[in-house]
PDB file of C-alpha atoms in Angstrom:
ATOM      1  CA  MET U   1     108.113  67.720 106.185  1.00  0.00           C
ATOM      2  CA  LYS U   2     104.065  66.588 105.701  1.00  0.00           C
ATOM      3  CA  ARG U   3     103.650  67.172 109.208  1.00  0.00           C
ATOM      4  CA  ALA U   4     105.056  70.662 109.619  1.00  0.00           C
ATOM      5  CA  ARG U   5     102.599  71.122 107.128  1.00  0.00           C
ATOM      6  CA  ALA U   6     100.076  69.760 108.858  1.00  0.00           C
ATOM      7  CA  LEU U   7     100.381  71.489 111.993  1.00  0.00           C
ATOM      8  CA  ALA U   8     101.383  74.757 109.747  1.00  0.00           C
ATOM      9  CA  THR U   9      97.841  74.055 108.249  1.00  0.00           C
ATOM     10  CA  GLY U  10      96.162  73.306 111.622  1.00  0.00           C
ATOM     11  CA  CYS U  11      97.761  76.545 113.127  1.00  0.00           C
ATOM     12  CA  GLN U  12      96.221  78.563 110.501  1.00  0.00           C
ATOM     13  CA  ARG U  13      92.869  77.002 111.003  1.00  0.00           C
ATOM     14  CA  ARG U  14      92.883  77.666 114.631  1.00  0.00           C
ATOM     15  CA  VAL U  15      93.583  81.234 113.620  1.00  0.00           C
ATOM     16  CA  LEU U  16      90.604  81.467 111.330  1.00  0.00           C
ATOM     17  CA  LEU U  17      87.919  79.753 113.656  1.00  0.00           C
ATOM     18  CA  GLY U  18      89.367  81.979 116.783  1.00  0.00           C
ATOM     19  CA  GLY U  19      89.164  85.324 114.527  1.00  0.00           C
ATOM     20  CA  VAL U  20      86.063  84.731 112.910  1.00  0.00           C
ATOM     21  CA  LEU U  21      84.830  83.845 116.868  1.00  0.00           C
ATOM     22  CA  GLY U  22      86.457  86.566 118.505  1.00  0.00           C
ATOM     23  CA  LEU U  23      85.164  88.982 115.691  1.00  0.00           C
ATOM     24  CA  GLY U  24      81.316  88.192 116.433  1.00  0.00           C
ATOM     25  CA  LEU U  25      81.933  88.795 120.257  1.00  0.00           C
ATOM     26  CA  LEU U  26      84.059  91.876 120.039  1.00  0.00           C
ATOM     27  CA  GLY U  27      82.408  95.837 120.105  1.00  0.00           C
ATOM     28  CA  GLY U  28      84.491  98.536 118.421  1.00  0.00           C
ATOM     29  CA  ALA U  29      86.059  99.744 121.338  1.00  0.00           C
ATOM     30  CA  ALA U  30      87.247  96.419 122.236  1.00  0.00           C
ATOM     31  CA  ALA U  31      88.491  95.182 118.805  1.00  0.00           C
ATOM     32  CA  ASP U  32      90.330  98.715 119.015  1.00  0.00           C
ATOM     33  CA  THR U  33      92.445  97.734 121.788  1.00  0.00           C
ATOM     34  CA  LEU U  34      92.962  94.325 120.415  1.00  0.00           C
ATOM     35  CA  ASN U  35      94.451  95.918 117.122  1.00  0.00           C
ATOM     36  CA  ALA U  36      96.558  98.321 118.932  1.00  0.00           C
ATOM     37  CA  ASP U  37      97.556  95.565 121.179  1.00  0.00           C
ATOM     38  CA  LEU U  38      98.575  93.486 117.611  1.00  0.00           C
ATOM     39  CA  LEU U  39     100.613  96.565 116.898  1.00  0.00           C
ATOM     40  CA  GLN U  40     102.835  97.094 120.110  1.00  0.00           C
ATOM     41  CA  ALA U  41     103.344  93.375 119.742  1.00  0.00           C
ATOM     42  CA  ALA U  42     104.423  93.125 116.627  1.00  0.00           C
ATOM     43  CA  ARG U  43     106.906  96.005 117.635  1.00  0.00           C
ATOM     44  CA  LEU U  44     108.227  94.266 120.334  1.00  0.00           C
ATOM     45  CA  ASP U  45     108.528  90.929 118.523  1.00  0.00           C
ATOM     46  CA  ASP U  46     106.032  88.982 121.018  1.00  0.00           C
ATOM     47  CA  GLY U  47     105.482  86.180 118.751  1.00  0.00           C
ATOM     48  CA  ARG U  48     102.944  84.317 121.256  1.00  0.00           C
ATOM     49  CA  ARG U  49     100.933  87.320 122.258  1.00  0.00           C
ATOM     50  CA  THR U  50     100.534  88.111 118.463  1.00  0.00           C
ATOM     51  CA  MET U  51      99.324  84.554 117.968  1.00  0.00           C
ATOM     52  CA  SER U  52      97.144  85.003 120.802  1.00  0.00           C
ATOM     53  CA  LEU U  53      95.437  88.535 120.002  1.00  0.00           C
ATOM     54  CA  LEU U  54      95.140  86.586 116.206  1.00  0.00           C
ATOM     55  CA  LEU U  55      93.431  84.128 118.498  1.00  0.00           C
ATOM     56  CA  ARG U  56      90.832  86.459 119.988  1.00  0.00           C
ATOM     57  CA  GLY U  57      90.233  88.688 116.394  1.00  0.00           C
ATOM     58  CA  ALA U  58      93.048  91.251 116.596  1.00  0.00           C
ATOM     59  CA  ASN U  59      92.843  92.056 112.554  1.00  0.00           C
ATOM     60  CA  PRO U  60      95.556  91.479 110.919  1.00  0.00           C
ATOM     61  CA  ASN U  61      95.545  94.450 108.556  1.00  0.00           C
ATOM     62  CA  ALA U  62      94.903  97.139 111.050  1.00  0.00           C
ATOM     63  CA  ARG U  63      96.749 100.234 111.441  1.00  0.00           C
ATOM     64  CA  ASP U  64      98.621 102.781 113.347  1.00  0.00           C
ATOM     65  CA  GLU U  65      98.151 106.533 113.152  1.00  0.00           C
ATOM     66  CA  ARG U  66     100.787 106.555 110.813  1.00  0.00           C
ATOM     67  CA  GLY U  67      99.601 104.084 108.193  1.00  0.00           C
ATOM     68  CA  GLN U  68     101.538 100.577 109.274  1.00  0.00           C
ATOM     69  CA  THR U  69     100.065  97.406 109.994  1.00  0.00           C
ATOM     70  CA  ALA U  70     101.561  94.923 112.058  1.00  0.00           C
ATOM     71  CA  LEU U  71     103.412  93.496 109.317  1.00  0.00           C
ATOM     72  CA  LEU U  72     104.997  96.399 108.174  1.00  0.00           C
ATOM     73  CA  ILE U  73     105.692  97.445 111.569  1.00  0.00           C
ATOM     74  CA  ALA U  74     107.638  93.589 112.019  1.00  0.00           C
ATOM     75  CA  LEU U  75     109.674  93.956 108.902  1.00  0.00           C
ATOM     76  CA  LYS U  76     110.526  97.371 109.919  1.00  0.00           C
ATOM     77  CA  GLU U  77     111.611  96.340 113.376  1.00  0.00           C
ATOM     78  CA  GLU U  78     113.040  93.190 112.215  1.00  0.00           C
ATOM     79  CA  SER U  79     110.726  90.957 114.237  1.00  0.00           C
ATOM     80  CA  GLU U  80     111.401  87.494 113.613  1.00  0.00           C
ATOM     81  CA  LYS U  81     108.819  85.650 115.843  1.00  0.00           C
ATOM     82  CA  ALA U  82     105.854  88.216 115.209  1.00  0.00           C
ATOM     83  CA  LEU U  83     106.384  88.166 111.851  1.00  0.00           C
ATOM     84  CA  LYS U  84     106.116  84.543 111.524  1.00  0.00           C
ATOM     85  CA  SER U  85     103.157  84.585 113.960  1.00  0.00           C
ATOM     86  CA  LEU U  86     101.330  86.605 110.902  1.00  0.00           C
ATOM     87  CA  LEU U  87     102.163  85.189 108.263  1.00  0.00           C
ATOM     88  CA  GLU U  88     100.262  82.438 109.749  1.00  0.00           C
ATOM     89  CA  HIS U  89      97.177  84.287 109.655  1.00  0.00           C
ATOM     90  CA  PRO U  90      95.303  83.608 106.582  1.00  0.00           C
ATOM     91  CA  GLY U  91      93.453  86.886 106.473  1.00  0.00           C
ATOM     92  CA  LEU U  92      96.804  88.624 106.124  1.00  0.00           C
ATOM     93  CA  ASP U  93      96.946  91.202 103.232  1.00  0.00           C
ATOM     94  CA  THR U  94     100.826  91.023 102.350  1.00  0.00           C
ATOM     95  CA  ASN U  95     100.306  93.914  99.517  1.00  0.00           C
ATOM     96  CA  LEU U  96      99.242  96.671 102.194  1.00  0.00           C
ATOM     97  CA  ALA U  97     101.374  99.780 101.563  1.00  0.00           C
ATOM     98  CA  ASN U  98     102.613 102.046 103.976  1.00  0.00           C
ATOM     99  CA  ALA U  99     101.878 105.813 103.626  1.00  0.00           C
ATOM    100  CA  ALA U 100     104.972 106.239 101.390  1.00  0.00           C
ATOM    101  CA  GLY U 101     103.421 103.514  99.233  1.00  0.00           C
ATOM    102  CA  GLU U 102     106.394 100.334 100.163  1.00  0.00           C
ATOM    103  CA  THR U 103     104.618  97.592 100.352  1.00  0.00           C
ATOM    104  CA  PRO U 104     106.217  94.160 102.667  1.00  0.00           C
ATOM    105  CA  LEU U 105     107.444  92.954 100.158  1.00  0.00           C
ATOM    106  CA  MET U 106     109.559  96.348  99.250  1.00  0.00           C
ATOM    107  CA  LEU U 107     110.990  96.389 102.814  1.00  0.00           C
ATOM    108  CA  ALA U 108     111.874  92.786 103.136  1.00  0.00           C
ATOM    109  CA  ALA U 109     113.719  92.740  99.533  1.00  0.00           C
ATOM    110  CA  LEU U 110     115.268  96.268 100.889  1.00  0.00           C
ATOM    111  CA  ARG U 111     117.093  94.594 103.991  1.00  0.00           C
ATOM    112  CA  GLY U 112     118.545  91.745 101.842  1.00  0.00           C
ATOM    113  CA  ARG U 113     116.187  88.838 103.876  1.00  0.00           C
ATOM    114  CA  LEU U 114     115.858  86.443 100.886  1.00  0.00           C
ATOM    115  CA  ASP U 115     113.534  84.033 103.682  1.00  0.00           C
ATOM    116  CA  TRP U 116     111.496  86.909 104.190  1.00  0.00           C
ATOM    117  CA  VAL U 117     111.099  87.528 100.671  1.00  0.00           C
ATOM    118  CA  GLN U 118     110.290  84.333  99.848  1.00  0.00           C
ATOM    119  CA  ALA U 119     107.713  83.677 103.188  1.00  0.00           C
ATOM    120  CA  LEU U 120     105.952  86.770 101.332  1.00  0.00           C
ATOM    121  CA  ARG U 121     105.683  85.775  97.826  1.00  0.00           C
ATOM    122  CA  GLN U 122     104.395  82.442  99.247  1.00  0.00           C
ATOM    123  CA  ARG U 123     101.539  84.232 100.705  1.00  0.00           C
ATOM    124  CA  GLY U 124     100.771  86.506  97.070  1.00  0.00           C
ATOM    125  CA  ALA U 125     103.070  88.942  97.723  1.00  0.00           C
ATOM    126  CA  GLU U 126     103.070  91.099  94.072  1.00  0.00           C
ATOM    127  CA  ILE U 127     106.522  91.217  92.738  1.00  0.00           C
ATOM    128  CA  ASN U 128     105.405  93.864  89.787  1.00  0.00           C
ATOM    129  CA  ARG U 129     103.919  97.137  90.470  1.00  0.00           C
ATOM    130  CA  PRO U 130     103.421 100.413  89.414  1.00  0.00           C
ATOM    131  CA  GLY U 131     105.917 102.613  90.342  1.00  0.00           C
ATOM    132  CA  TRP U 132     108.876 101.756  92.447  1.00  0.00           C
ATOM    133  CA  THR U 133     108.921  97.855  92.773  1.00  0.00           C
ATOM    134  CA  PRO U 134     110.638  95.137  94.931  1.00  0.00           C
ATOM    135  CA  LEU U 135     113.664  94.835  92.693  1.00  0.00           C
ATOM    136  CA  HIS U 136     114.221  98.912  92.967  1.00  0.00           C
ATOM    137  CA  TYR U 137     114.252  98.384  96.422  1.00  0.00           C
ATOM    138  CA  ALA U 138     116.249  95.478  96.453  1.00  0.00           C
ATOM    139  CA  CYS U 139     119.213  97.008  93.691  1.00  0.00           C
ATOM    140  CA  SER U 140     119.483  99.365  96.884  1.00  0.00           C
ATOM    141  CA  GLY U 141     120.569  97.116  98.759  1.00  0.00           C
ATOM    142  CA  PRO U 142     122.671  94.193 100.299  1.00  0.00           C
ATOM    143  CA  ASP U 143     121.709  91.179  98.819  1.00  0.00           C
ATOM    144  CA  GLU U 144     122.336  90.113  95.423  1.00  0.00           C
ATOM    145  CA  GLY U 145     120.495  87.016  96.287  1.00  0.00           C
ATOM    146  CA  VAL U 146     117.265  88.750  96.635  1.00  0.00           C
ATOM    147  CA  VAL U 147     117.811  90.707  93.015  1.00  0.00           C
ATOM    148  CA  ASP U 148     118.576  86.889  91.170  1.00  0.00           C
ATOM    149  CA  TRP U 149     115.566  85.293  92.946  1.00  0.00           C
ATOM    150  CA  LEU U 150     113.082  88.347  91.727  1.00  0.00           C
ATOM    151  CA  LEU U 151     114.597  88.022  88.335  1.00  0.00           C
ATOM    152  CA  LEU U 152     113.913  84.210  88.330  1.00  0.00           C
ATOM    153  CA  GLN U 153     110.442  85.026  89.640  1.00  0.00           C
ATOM    154  CA  GLY U 154     109.406  87.271  86.869  1.00  0.00           C
ATOM    155  CA  ALA U 155     110.426  90.935  88.228  1.00  0.00           C
ATOM    156  CA  GLU U 156     110.579  93.660  85.353  1.00  0.00           C
ATOM    157  CA  ILE U 157     114.318  94.486  84.628  1.00  0.00           C
ATOM    158  CA  ASP U 158     113.166  97.921  83.616  1.00  0.00           C
ATOM    159  CA  ALA U 159     110.890  98.925  85.686  1.00  0.00           C
ATOM    160  CA  ARG U 160     110.364 102.633  85.773  1.00  0.00           C
ATOM    161  CA  SER U 161     110.240 104.837  89.138  1.00  0.00           C
ATOM    162  CA  PRO U 162     107.838 107.402  89.367  1.00  0.00           C
ATOM    163  CA  ASN U 163     110.598 109.938  88.305  1.00  0.00           C
ATOM    164  CA  GLY U 164     111.606 107.157  85.650  1.00  0.00           C
ATOM    165  CA  SER U 165     114.714 105.636  87.622  1.00  0.00           C
ATOM    166  CA  THR U 166     115.262 101.509  86.725  1.00  0.00           C
ATOM    167  CA  PRO U 167     116.707  98.988  89.212  1.00  0.00           C
ATOM    168  CA  LEU U 168     119.759  98.994  86.678  1.00  0.00           C
ATOM    169  CA  MET U 169     120.448 102.947  88.137  1.00  0.00           C
ATOM    170  CA  LEU U 170     119.585 101.898  91.712  1.00  0.00           C
ATOM    171  CA  ALA U 171     122.126  99.020  91.895  1.00  0.00           C
ATOM    172  CA  ALA U 172     124.977 101.336  90.150  1.00  0.00           C
ATOM    173  CA  GLY U 173     124.603 104.456  92.659  1.00  0.00           C
ATOM    174  CA  TYR U 174     123.727 102.463  95.679  1.00  0.00           C
ATOM    175  CA  GLY U 175     124.017  98.455  95.624  1.00  0.00           C
ATOM    176  CA  GLY U 176     125.842  96.003  95.308  1.00  0.00           C
ATOM    177  CA  ILE U 177     128.635  96.429  92.192  1.00  0.00           C
ATOM    178  CA  SER U 178     127.949  92.694  91.375  1.00  0.00           C
ATOM    179  CA  SER U 179     123.715  93.542  91.347  1.00  0.00           C
ATOM    180  CA  ALA U 180     124.713  95.830  88.446  1.00  0.00           C
ATOM    181  CA  GLU U 181     126.856  93.142  86.860  1.00  0.00           C
ATOM    182  CA  ARG U 182     123.792  90.533  87.120  1.00  0.00           C
ATOM    183  CA  LEU U 183     121.294  93.033  85.739  1.00  0.00           C
ATOM    184  CA  LEU U 184     123.235  93.427  82.898  1.00  0.00           C
ATOM    185  CA  LYS U 185     123.869  90.079  81.861  1.00  0.00           C
ATOM    186  CA  ALA U 186     120.051  89.576  82.170  1.00  0.00           C
ATOM    187  CA  GLY U 187     119.104  91.861  79.719  1.00  0.00           C
ATOM    188  CA  ALA U 188     118.837  95.711  81.537  1.00  0.00           C
ATOM    189  CA  LYS U 189     118.726  98.188  79.296  1.00  0.00           C
ATOM    190  CA  ALA U 190     121.955 100.942  80.328  1.00  0.00           C
ATOM    191  CA  GLY U 191     121.141 103.493  78.028  1.00  0.00           C
ATOM    192  CA  LEU U 192     117.755 104.369  79.865  1.00  0.00           C
ATOM    193  CA  ARG U 193     117.155 107.854  81.186  1.00  0.00           C
ATOM    194  CA  ASN U 194     115.166 108.680  84.252  1.00  0.00           C
ATOM    195  CA  GLU U 195     113.420 112.210  84.159  1.00  0.00           C
ATOM    196  CA  GLN U 196     116.358 113.794  85.384  1.00  0.00           C
ATOM    197  CA  GLY U 197     118.443 112.837  81.600  1.00  0.00           C
ATOM    198  CA  GLN U 198     120.413 110.515  84.162  1.00  0.00           C
ATOM    199  CA  THR U 199     121.507 106.691  83.070  1.00  0.00           C
ATOM    200  CA  ALA U 200     123.078 104.189  84.822  1.00  0.00           C
ATOM    201  CA  ALA U 201     126.649 105.184  84.325  1.00  0.00           C
ATOM    202  CA  ASP U 202     126.115 108.729  85.502  1.00  0.00           C
ATOM    203  CA  PHE U 203     124.542 106.870  89.054  1.00  0.00           C
ATOM    204  CA  ALA U 204     127.688 104.884  89.173  1.00  0.00           C
ATOM    205  CA  GLU U 205     129.947 107.809  88.509  1.00  0.00           C
ATOM    206  CA  ARG U 206     128.317 110.324  91.378  1.00  0.00           C
ATOM    207  CA  ALA U 207     129.134 106.799  93.545  1.00  0.00           C
ATOM    208  CA  GLY U 208     132.686 107.301  92.675  1.00  0.00           C
ATOM    209  CA  ARG U 209     132.306 103.896  90.990  1.00  0.00           C
ATOM    210  CA  ASP U 210     134.777 104.543  87.659  1.00  0.00           C
ATOM    211  CA  ARG U 211     135.243 101.227  86.179  1.00  0.00           C
ATOM    212  CA  LEU U 212     131.295 100.190  86.613  1.00  0.00           C
ATOM    213  CA  ALA U 213     130.909 103.545  84.906  1.00  0.00           C
ATOM    214  CA  ARG U 214     132.915 102.656  82.110  1.00  0.00           C
ATOM    215  CA  GLN U 215     131.386  99.359  81.998  1.00  0.00           C
ATOM    216  CA  LEU U 216     127.817 101.249  81.672  1.00  0.00           C
ATOM    217  CA  ARG U 217     128.383 103.618  79.090  1.00  0.00           C
ATOM    218  CA  ALA U 218     129.921 100.691  76.649  1.00  0.00           C
ATOM    219  CA  ALA U 219     126.740  98.673  77.614  1.00  0.00           C
ATOM    220  CA  ALA U 220     124.278 101.170  76.209  1.00  0.00           C
ATOM    221  CA  ASP U 221     126.619 101.996  73.525  1.00  0.00           C
ATOM    222  CA  LYS U 222     125.896  98.650  72.189  1.00  0.00           C
ATOM    223  CA  PRO U 223     123.573  98.381  69.629  1.00  0.00           C
TER     224      PRO U 223
END
């Protein structure tokens, strides 16, 4: 374990030193080329090239024409090797969102990748934020383990999206039924309504989950 930690620290040190030296030697056009190559390497899941470009001074937070960073691209494309290289860079900002306001942690949560969620959190990814949150996205996805872990990390259980929807509503209508049941046990409020006047039970009913809808209505009626 100590040896692995030392190797990781050494790798981060090399990336940082290489980036600093590289930035001092690069002109604007050269930097733009490096950044474009980095975005492509993330798209193609080329971990070695990703690391090489970072060592040469590519900006880990550079964006493409759609506002996507290499990290967002790697998560979207499930580029495991590129993701690992990016996460080793000390200058990586894990909270930069895409044009839709989705953060890396939100994308990882939606895919149900607890390993990615934990790695991003370790690098400073924020769990709570205004509007849509990683917990909303986790509740829309396939893996209840991510929901449990986010709650243990202090995720706001009744966080409101821009239209007032809560994680419980999304779990009831789109995610796993067990996610909704977990949220209820953890204290989620079943009687809350979004801007359309819908409750979590309405989401479940619309999805054809009648038993869950009854369970949610009963929970909402409790004082």
